[in-house]
Short mmCIF file of C-alpha atoms and ligand atoms in Angstrom, two decimals:
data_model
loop_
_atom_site.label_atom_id
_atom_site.label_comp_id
_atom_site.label_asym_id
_atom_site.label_seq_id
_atom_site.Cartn_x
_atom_site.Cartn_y
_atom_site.Cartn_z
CA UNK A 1 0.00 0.00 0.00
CA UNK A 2 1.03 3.64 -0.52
CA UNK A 3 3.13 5.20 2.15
CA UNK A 4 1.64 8.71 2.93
CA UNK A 5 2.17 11.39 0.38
CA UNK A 6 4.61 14.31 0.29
CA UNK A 7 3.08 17.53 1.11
CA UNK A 8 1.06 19.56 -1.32
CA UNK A 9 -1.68 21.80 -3.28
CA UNK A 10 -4.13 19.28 -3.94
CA UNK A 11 -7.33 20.86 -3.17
CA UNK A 12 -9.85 20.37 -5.90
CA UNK A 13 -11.88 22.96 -5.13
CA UNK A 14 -9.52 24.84 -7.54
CA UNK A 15 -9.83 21.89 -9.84
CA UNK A 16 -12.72 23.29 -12.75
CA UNK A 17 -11.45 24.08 -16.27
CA UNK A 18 -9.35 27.33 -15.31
CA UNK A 19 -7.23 25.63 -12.31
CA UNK A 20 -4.12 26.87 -11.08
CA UNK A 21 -1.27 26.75 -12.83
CA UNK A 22 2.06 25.08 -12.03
CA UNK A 23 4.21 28.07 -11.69
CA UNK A 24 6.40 29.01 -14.44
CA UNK A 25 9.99 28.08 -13.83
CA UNK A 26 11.58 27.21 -17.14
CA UNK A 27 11.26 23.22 -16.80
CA UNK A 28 15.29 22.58 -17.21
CA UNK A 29 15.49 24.73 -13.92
CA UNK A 30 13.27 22.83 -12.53
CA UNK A 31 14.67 19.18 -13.31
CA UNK A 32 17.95 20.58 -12.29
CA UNK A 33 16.87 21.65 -8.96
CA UNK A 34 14.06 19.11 -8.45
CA UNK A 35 16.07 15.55 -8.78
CA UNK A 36 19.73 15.42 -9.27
CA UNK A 37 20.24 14.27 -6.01
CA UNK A 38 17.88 11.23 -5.40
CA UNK A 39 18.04 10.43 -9.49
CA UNK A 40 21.79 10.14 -9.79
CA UNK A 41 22.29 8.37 -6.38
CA UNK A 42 19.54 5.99 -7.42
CA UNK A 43 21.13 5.21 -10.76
CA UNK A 44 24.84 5.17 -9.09
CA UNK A 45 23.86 2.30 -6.84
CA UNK A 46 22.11 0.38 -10.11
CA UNK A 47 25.36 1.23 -12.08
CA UNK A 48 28.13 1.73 -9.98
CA UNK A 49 30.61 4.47 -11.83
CA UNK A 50 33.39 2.56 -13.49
CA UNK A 51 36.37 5.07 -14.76
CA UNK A 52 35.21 5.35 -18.57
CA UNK A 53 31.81 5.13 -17.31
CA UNK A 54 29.97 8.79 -16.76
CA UNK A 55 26.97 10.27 -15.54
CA UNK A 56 25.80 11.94 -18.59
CA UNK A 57 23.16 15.02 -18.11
CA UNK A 58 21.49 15.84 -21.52
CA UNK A 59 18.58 17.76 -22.64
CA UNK A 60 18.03 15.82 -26.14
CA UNK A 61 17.44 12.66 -27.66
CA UNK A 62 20.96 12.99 -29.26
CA UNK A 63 22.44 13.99 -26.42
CA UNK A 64 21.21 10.57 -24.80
CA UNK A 65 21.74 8.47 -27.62
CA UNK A 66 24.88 9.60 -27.76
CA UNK A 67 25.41 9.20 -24.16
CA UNK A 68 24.61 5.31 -24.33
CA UNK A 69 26.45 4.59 -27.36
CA UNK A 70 29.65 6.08 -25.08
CA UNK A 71 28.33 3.32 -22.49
CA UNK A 72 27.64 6.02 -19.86
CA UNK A 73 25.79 3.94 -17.28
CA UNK A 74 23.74 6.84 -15.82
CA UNK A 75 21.60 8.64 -18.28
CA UNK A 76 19.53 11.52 -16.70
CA UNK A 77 17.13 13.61 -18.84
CA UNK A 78 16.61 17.20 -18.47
CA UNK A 79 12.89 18.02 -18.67
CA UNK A 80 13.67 20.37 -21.12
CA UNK A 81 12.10 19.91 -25.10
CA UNK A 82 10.34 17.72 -26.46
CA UNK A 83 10.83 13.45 -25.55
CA UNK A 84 11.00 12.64 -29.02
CA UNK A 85 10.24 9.10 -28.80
CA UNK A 86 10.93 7.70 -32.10
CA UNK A 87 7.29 6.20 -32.27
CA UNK A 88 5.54 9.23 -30.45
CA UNK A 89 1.85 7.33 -31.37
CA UNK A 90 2.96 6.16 -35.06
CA UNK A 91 3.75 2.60 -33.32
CA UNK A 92 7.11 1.28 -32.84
CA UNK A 93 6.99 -1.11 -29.98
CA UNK A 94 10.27 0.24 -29.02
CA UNK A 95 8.26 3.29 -28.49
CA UNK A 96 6.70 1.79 -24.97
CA UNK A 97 10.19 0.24 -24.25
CA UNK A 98 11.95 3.90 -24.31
CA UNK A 99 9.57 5.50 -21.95
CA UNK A 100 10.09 2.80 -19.47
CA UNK A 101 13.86 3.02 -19.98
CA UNK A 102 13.25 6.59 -19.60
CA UNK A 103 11.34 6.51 -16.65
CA UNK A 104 13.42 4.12 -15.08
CA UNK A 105 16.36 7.27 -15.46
CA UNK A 106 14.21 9.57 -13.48
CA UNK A 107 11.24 7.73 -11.97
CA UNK A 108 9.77 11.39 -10.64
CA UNK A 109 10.47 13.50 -13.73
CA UNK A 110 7.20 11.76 -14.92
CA UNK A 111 3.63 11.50 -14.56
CA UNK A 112 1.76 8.42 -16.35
CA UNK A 113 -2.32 8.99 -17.06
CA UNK A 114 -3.88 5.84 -17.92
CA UNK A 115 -7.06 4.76 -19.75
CA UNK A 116 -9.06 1.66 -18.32
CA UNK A 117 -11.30 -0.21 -20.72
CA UNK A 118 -9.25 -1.35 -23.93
CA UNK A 119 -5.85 -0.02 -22.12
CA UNK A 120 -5.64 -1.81 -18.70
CA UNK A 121 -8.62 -3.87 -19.19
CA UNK A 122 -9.63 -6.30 -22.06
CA UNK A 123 -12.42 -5.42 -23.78
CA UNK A 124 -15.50 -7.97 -23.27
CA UNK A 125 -18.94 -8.17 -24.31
CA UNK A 126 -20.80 -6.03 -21.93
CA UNK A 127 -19.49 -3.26 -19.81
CA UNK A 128 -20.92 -5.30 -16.46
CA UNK A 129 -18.79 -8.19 -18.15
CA UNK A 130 -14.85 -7.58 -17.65
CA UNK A 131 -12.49 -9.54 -15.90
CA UNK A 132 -9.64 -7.32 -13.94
CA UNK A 133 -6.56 -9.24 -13.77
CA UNK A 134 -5.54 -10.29 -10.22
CA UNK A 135 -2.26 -7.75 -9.31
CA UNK A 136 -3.48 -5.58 -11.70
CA UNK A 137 -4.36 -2.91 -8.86
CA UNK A 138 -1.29 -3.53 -7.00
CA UNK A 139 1.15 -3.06 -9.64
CA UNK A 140 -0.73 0.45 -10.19
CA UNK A 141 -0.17 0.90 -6.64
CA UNK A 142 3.41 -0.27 -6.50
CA UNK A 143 4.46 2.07 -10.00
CA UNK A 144 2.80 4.93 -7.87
CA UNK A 145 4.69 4.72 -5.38
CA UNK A 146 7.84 4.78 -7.18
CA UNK A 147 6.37 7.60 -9.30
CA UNK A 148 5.82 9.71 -6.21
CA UNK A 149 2.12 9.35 -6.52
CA UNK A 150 2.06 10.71 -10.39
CA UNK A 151 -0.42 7.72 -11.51
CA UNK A 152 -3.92 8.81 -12.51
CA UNK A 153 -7.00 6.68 -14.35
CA UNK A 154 -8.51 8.63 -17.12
CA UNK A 155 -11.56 6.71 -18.54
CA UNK A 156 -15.04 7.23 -19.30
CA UNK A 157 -16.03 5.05 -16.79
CA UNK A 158 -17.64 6.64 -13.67
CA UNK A 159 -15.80 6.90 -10.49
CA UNK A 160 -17.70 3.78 -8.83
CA UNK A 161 -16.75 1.93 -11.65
CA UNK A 162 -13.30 2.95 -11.03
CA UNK A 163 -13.15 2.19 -7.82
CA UNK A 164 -14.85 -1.09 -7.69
CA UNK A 165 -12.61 -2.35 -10.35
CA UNK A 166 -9.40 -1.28 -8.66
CA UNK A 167 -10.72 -1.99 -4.83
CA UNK A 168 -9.66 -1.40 -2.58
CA UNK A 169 -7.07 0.79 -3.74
CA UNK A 170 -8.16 4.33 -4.88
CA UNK A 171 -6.26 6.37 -7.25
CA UNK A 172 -6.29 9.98 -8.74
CA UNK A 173 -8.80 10.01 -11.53
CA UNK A 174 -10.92 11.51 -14.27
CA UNK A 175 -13.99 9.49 -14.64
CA UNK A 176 -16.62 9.81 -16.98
CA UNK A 177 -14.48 11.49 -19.69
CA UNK A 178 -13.49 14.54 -17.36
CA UNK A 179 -16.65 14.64 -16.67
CA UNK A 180 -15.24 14.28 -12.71
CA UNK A 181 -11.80 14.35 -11.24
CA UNK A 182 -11.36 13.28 -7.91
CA UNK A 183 -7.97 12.89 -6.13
CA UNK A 184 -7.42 9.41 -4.08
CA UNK A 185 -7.01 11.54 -0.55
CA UNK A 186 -10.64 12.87 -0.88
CA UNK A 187 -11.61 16.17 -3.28
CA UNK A 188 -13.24 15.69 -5.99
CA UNK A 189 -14.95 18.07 -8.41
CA UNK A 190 -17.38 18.12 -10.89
CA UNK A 191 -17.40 19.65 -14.24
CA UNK A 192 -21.04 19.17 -15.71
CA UNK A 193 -24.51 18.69 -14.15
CA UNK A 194 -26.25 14.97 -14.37
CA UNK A 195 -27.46 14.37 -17.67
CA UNK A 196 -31.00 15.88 -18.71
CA UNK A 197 -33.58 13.07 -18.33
CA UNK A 198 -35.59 14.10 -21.54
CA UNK A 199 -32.16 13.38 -23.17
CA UNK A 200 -31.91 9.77 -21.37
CA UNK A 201 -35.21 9.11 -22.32
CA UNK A 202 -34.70 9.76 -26.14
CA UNK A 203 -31.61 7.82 -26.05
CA UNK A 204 -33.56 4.79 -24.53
CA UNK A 205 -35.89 5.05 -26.60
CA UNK A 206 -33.86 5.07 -30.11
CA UNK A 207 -31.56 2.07 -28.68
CA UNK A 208 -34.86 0.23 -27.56
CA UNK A 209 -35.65 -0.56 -31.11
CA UNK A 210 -32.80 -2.96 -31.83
CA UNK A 211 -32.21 -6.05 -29.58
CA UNK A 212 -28.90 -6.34 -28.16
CA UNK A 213 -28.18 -2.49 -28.32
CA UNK A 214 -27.43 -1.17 -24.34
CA UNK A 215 -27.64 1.71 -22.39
CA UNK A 216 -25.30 2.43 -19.43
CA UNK A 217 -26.36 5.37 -17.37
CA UNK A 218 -23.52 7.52 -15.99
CA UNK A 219 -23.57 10.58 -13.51
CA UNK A 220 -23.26 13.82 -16.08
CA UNK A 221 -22.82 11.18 -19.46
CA UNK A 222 -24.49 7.90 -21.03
CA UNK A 223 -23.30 5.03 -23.55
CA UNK A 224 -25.17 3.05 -26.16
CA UNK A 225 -23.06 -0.14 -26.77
CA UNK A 226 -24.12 -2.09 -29.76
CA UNK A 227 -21.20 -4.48 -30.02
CA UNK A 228 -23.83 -7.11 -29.90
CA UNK A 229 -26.33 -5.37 -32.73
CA UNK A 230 -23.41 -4.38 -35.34
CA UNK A 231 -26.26 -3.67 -37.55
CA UNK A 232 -27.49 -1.26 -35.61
CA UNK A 233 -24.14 1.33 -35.91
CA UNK A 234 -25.39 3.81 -38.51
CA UNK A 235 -28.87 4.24 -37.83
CA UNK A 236 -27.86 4.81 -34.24
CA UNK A 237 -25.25 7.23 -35.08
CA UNK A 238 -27.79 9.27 -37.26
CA UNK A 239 -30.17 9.20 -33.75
CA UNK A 240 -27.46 10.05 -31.59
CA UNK A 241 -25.90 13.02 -33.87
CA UNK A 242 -29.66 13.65 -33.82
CA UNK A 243 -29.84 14.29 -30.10
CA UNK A 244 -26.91 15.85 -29.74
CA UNK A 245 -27.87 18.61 -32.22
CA UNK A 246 -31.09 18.80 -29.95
CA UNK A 247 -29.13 19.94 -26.92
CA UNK A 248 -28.09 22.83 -28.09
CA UNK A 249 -23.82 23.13 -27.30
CA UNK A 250 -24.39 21.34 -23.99
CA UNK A 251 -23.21 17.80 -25.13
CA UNK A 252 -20.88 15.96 -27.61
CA UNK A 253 -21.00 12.20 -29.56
CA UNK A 254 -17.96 9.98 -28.94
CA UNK A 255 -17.68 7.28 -31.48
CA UNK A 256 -16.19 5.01 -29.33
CA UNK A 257 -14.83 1.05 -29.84
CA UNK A 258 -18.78 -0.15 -30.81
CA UNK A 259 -20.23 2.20 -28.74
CA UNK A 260 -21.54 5.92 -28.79
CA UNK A 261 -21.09 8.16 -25.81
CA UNK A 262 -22.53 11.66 -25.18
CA UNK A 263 -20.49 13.63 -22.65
CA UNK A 264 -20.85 17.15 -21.56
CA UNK A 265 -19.24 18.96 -24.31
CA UNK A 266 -16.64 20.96 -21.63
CA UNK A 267 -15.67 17.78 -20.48
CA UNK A 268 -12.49 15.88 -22.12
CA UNK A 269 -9.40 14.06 -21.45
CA UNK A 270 -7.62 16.27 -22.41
CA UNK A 271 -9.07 18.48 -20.16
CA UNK A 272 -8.86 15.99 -17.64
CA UNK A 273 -4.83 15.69 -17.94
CA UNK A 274 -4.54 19.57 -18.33
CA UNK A 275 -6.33 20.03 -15.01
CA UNK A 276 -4.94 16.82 -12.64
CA UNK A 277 -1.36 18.27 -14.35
CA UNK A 278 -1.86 20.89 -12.09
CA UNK A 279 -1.59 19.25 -8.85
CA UNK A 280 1.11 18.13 -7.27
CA UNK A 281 2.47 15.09 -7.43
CA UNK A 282 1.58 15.87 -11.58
CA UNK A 283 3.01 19.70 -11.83
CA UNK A 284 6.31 19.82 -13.63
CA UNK A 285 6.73 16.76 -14.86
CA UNK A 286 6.21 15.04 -18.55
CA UNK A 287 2.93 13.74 -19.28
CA UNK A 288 2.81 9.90 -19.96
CA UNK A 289 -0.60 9.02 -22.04
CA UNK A 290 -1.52 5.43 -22.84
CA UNK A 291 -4.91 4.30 -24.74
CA UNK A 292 -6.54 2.81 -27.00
CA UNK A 293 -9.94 4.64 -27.98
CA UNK A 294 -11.34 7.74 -30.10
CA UNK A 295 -11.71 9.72 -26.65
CA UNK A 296 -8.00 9.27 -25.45
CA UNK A 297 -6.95 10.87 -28.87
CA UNK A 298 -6.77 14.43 -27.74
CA UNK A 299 -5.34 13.26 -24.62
CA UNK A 300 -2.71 11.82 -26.62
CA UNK A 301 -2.22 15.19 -28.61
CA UNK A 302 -2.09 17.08 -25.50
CA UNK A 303 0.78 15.48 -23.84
CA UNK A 304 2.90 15.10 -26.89
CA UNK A 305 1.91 18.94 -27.10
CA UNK A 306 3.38 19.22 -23.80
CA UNK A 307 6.62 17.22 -24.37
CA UNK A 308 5.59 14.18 -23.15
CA UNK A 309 4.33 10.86 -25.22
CA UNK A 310 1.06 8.71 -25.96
CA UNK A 311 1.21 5.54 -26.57
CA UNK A 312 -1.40 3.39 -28.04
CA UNK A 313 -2.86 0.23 -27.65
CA UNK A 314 -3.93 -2.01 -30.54
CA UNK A 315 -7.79 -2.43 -31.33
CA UNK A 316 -10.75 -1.74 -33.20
CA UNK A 317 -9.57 2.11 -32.89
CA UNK A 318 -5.56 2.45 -33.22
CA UNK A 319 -4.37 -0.30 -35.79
CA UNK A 320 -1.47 -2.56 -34.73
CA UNK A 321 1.35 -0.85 -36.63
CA UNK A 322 0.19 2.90 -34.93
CA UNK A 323 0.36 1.21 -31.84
CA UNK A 324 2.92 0.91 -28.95
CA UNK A 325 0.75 -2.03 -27.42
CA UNK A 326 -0.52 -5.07 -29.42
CA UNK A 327 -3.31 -4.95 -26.30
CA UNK A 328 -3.89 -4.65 -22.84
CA UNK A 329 -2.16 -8.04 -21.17
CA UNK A 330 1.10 -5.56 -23.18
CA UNK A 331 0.35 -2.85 -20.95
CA UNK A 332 -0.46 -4.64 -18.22
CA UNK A 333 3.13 -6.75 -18.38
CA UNK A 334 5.30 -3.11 -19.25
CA UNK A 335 2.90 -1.95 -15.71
CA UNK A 336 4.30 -4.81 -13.92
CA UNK A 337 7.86 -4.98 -15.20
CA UNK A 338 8.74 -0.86 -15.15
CA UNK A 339 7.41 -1.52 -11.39
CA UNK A 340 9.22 -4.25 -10.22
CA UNK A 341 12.12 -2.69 -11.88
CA UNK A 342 11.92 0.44 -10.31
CA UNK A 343 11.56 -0.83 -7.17
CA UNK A 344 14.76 -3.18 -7.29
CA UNK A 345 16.55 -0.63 -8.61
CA UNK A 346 15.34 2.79 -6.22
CA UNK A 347 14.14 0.70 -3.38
CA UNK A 348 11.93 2.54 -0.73
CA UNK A 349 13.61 5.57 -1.82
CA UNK A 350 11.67 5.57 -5.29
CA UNK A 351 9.46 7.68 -3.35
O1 LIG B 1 -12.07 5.53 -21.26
P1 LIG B 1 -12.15 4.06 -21.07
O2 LIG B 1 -11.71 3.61 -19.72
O3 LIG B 1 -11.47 3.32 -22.18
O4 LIG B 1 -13.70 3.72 -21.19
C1 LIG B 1 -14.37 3.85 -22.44
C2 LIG B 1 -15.69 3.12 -22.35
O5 LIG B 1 -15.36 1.77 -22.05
C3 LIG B 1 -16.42 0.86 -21.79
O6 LIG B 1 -16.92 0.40 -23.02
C4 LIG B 1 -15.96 -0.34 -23.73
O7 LIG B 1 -15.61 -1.50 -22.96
C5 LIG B 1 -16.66 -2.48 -22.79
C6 LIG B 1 -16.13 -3.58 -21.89
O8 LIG B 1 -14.99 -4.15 -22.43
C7 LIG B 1 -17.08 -3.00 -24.16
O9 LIG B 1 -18.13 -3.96 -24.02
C8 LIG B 1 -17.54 -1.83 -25.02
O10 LIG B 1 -17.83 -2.28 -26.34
C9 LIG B 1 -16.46 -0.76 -25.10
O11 LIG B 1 -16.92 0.40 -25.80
C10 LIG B 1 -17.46 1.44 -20.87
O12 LIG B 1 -18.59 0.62 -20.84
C11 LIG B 1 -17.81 2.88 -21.17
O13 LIG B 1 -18.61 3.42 -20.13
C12 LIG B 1 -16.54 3.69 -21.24
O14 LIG B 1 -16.83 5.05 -21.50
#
């Protein structure tokens, strides 16, 4: 289980779309200051210095590269630029391999936001019908820790759902596509109202006229899942779009992995990992996206935006050569490994 947190801002309260900011040292100055000290002592006793061997302290992917090719044995990365992963999304399982490597350099230069269903989860038949994988929570738990707390869930899930698959752990999260963000000590914040009941009640009712077609009924957000009734996609698209237009601004379609989703239009991930980025353990540090859907897409834009990386996971959505992941037991092993890894390497001082 976690040990206690460092101390920090973490009140939600400030949480809505226009949050605070993290303040605005230059990020190399912040690196510098932030974890030369725990980082190179952490990779000195993984790679003891031999003469030839240095600690090299580089800014860029060539830099690094360079840096390894000279065998230095302890690479640190300045938070500075962009990562540059070769893949970035456009596949390369090496892609998923770097970011570990990298992580395992400076474990609290980074902050990892990760989708649930398709990412950490296989995808089954029904929503009500997944299996989680035994460990699967404490491995999260366990790469937390090491990560300083910098672990969130971002899924369109709702918080319950979150929670119940996870328990009993809880962990930082954006459930219901942004919709809510709640922080595993307590706040949580909302960003939308529950959804209009005139609007449930036309969604019901289009989905009610083809068998197999589902409804699941969120706080501020709903799903029709018709991965039973494939026949059913387009005329159900035309309903939803259809409703949606009906609403006025107040809510968007998601075209999701067989399944449609209307979310309150302010809500995104995007959003989501904008606003939990300002918290602490998250301020500062490069954003880490994996998924494997239409709604993690801008969430995957946004970090590589902010000099971080997305990687995706094979599907119906991202095709297996885009992809860092051929599918979720892939995440769920590089979860697993970068853990137990870190922790041989840093130890109860990962944290
Ligand atoms: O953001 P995520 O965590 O990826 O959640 C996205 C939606 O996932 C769920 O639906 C998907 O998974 C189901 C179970 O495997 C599958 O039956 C369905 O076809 C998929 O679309 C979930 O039910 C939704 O609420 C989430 O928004």
């Amino acid at each position: 289980m976690s040990a206690p947190r460092a101390q920090g801002k973490r009140h939600m309260a400030a949480a809505g779309a226009g949050g605070p900011r993290p303040r605005a040292h230059s990020r190399r100055f912040f690196a510098l200051c932030r974890y030369p000290m725990l980082e190179i002592d952490c990779v000195a006793r993984t790679h003891p210095f031999e003469p030839k061997a240095h600690l090299n302290v580089e800014d860029s992917r060539r830099g690094w590269s360079a840096g390894r090719a000279l065998s230095c044995r302890g690479l640190i990365e300045i938070t500075g630029g962009k990562m540059n992963i070769p893949a970035q999304r456009a596949n390369l399982q090496a892609a998923a391999a770097e970011v570990a490597e990298r992580i395992m350099c400076a474990p609290h230069a980074y902050a990892l936001f990760l989708d649930l269903d398709g990412t950490l989860l296989d995808i089954a038949e029904r929503p009500d019908a997944v299996r989680v994988e035994p460990g699967l929570a404490s491995d999260l738990d366990r790469l937390r820790d090491s990560l300083a707390g910098a672990l969130a869930i971002v899924s369109g899930r709702t918080l319950d759902d979150i929670d119940g698959f996870l328990h009993p752990l809880r962990f930082d999260a954006a459930a219901e596509h942004g919709s809510t963000l709640r922080l595993a000590d307590g706040d949580s914040a909302t960003l939308a109202a529950t959804i209009d009941p005139d609007v449930v009640a036309a969604v019901e009712s289009a989905a009610g006229t083809f068998a197999g077609v589902t409804v699941e009924r969120k706080r501020s957000a709903l799903a029709v899942h018709y991965r039973a009734a494939p026949h059913a996609a387009e005329t159900l698209a035309a309903a939803m779009r259809d409703i949606v237009a009906r609403s006025g601004a107040e809510l968007r379609l998601i075209a999701g992995r067989c399944v449609y989703e209307l979310t309150p239009a302010l809500a995104s991930k995007a959003r989501a990992v904008e606003s939990l980025s300002s918290f602490f353990p998250f301020a500062g540090r490069r954003p880490i996206f994996i998924g494997d859907d239409a709604s993690d897409e801008e969430a995957c834009a946004l970090v590589e935006r902010c000099g971080g990386a997305a990687l995706a996971v094979a599907g119906e959505y991202f095709a297996p050569e885009r992809s860092a992941f051929a599918g979720p037991a892939q995440v769920r092993r590089w979860i697993a490994t970068l853990a137990a890894d870190l922790r041989a390497a840093c130890g109860d001082r990962g944290r």
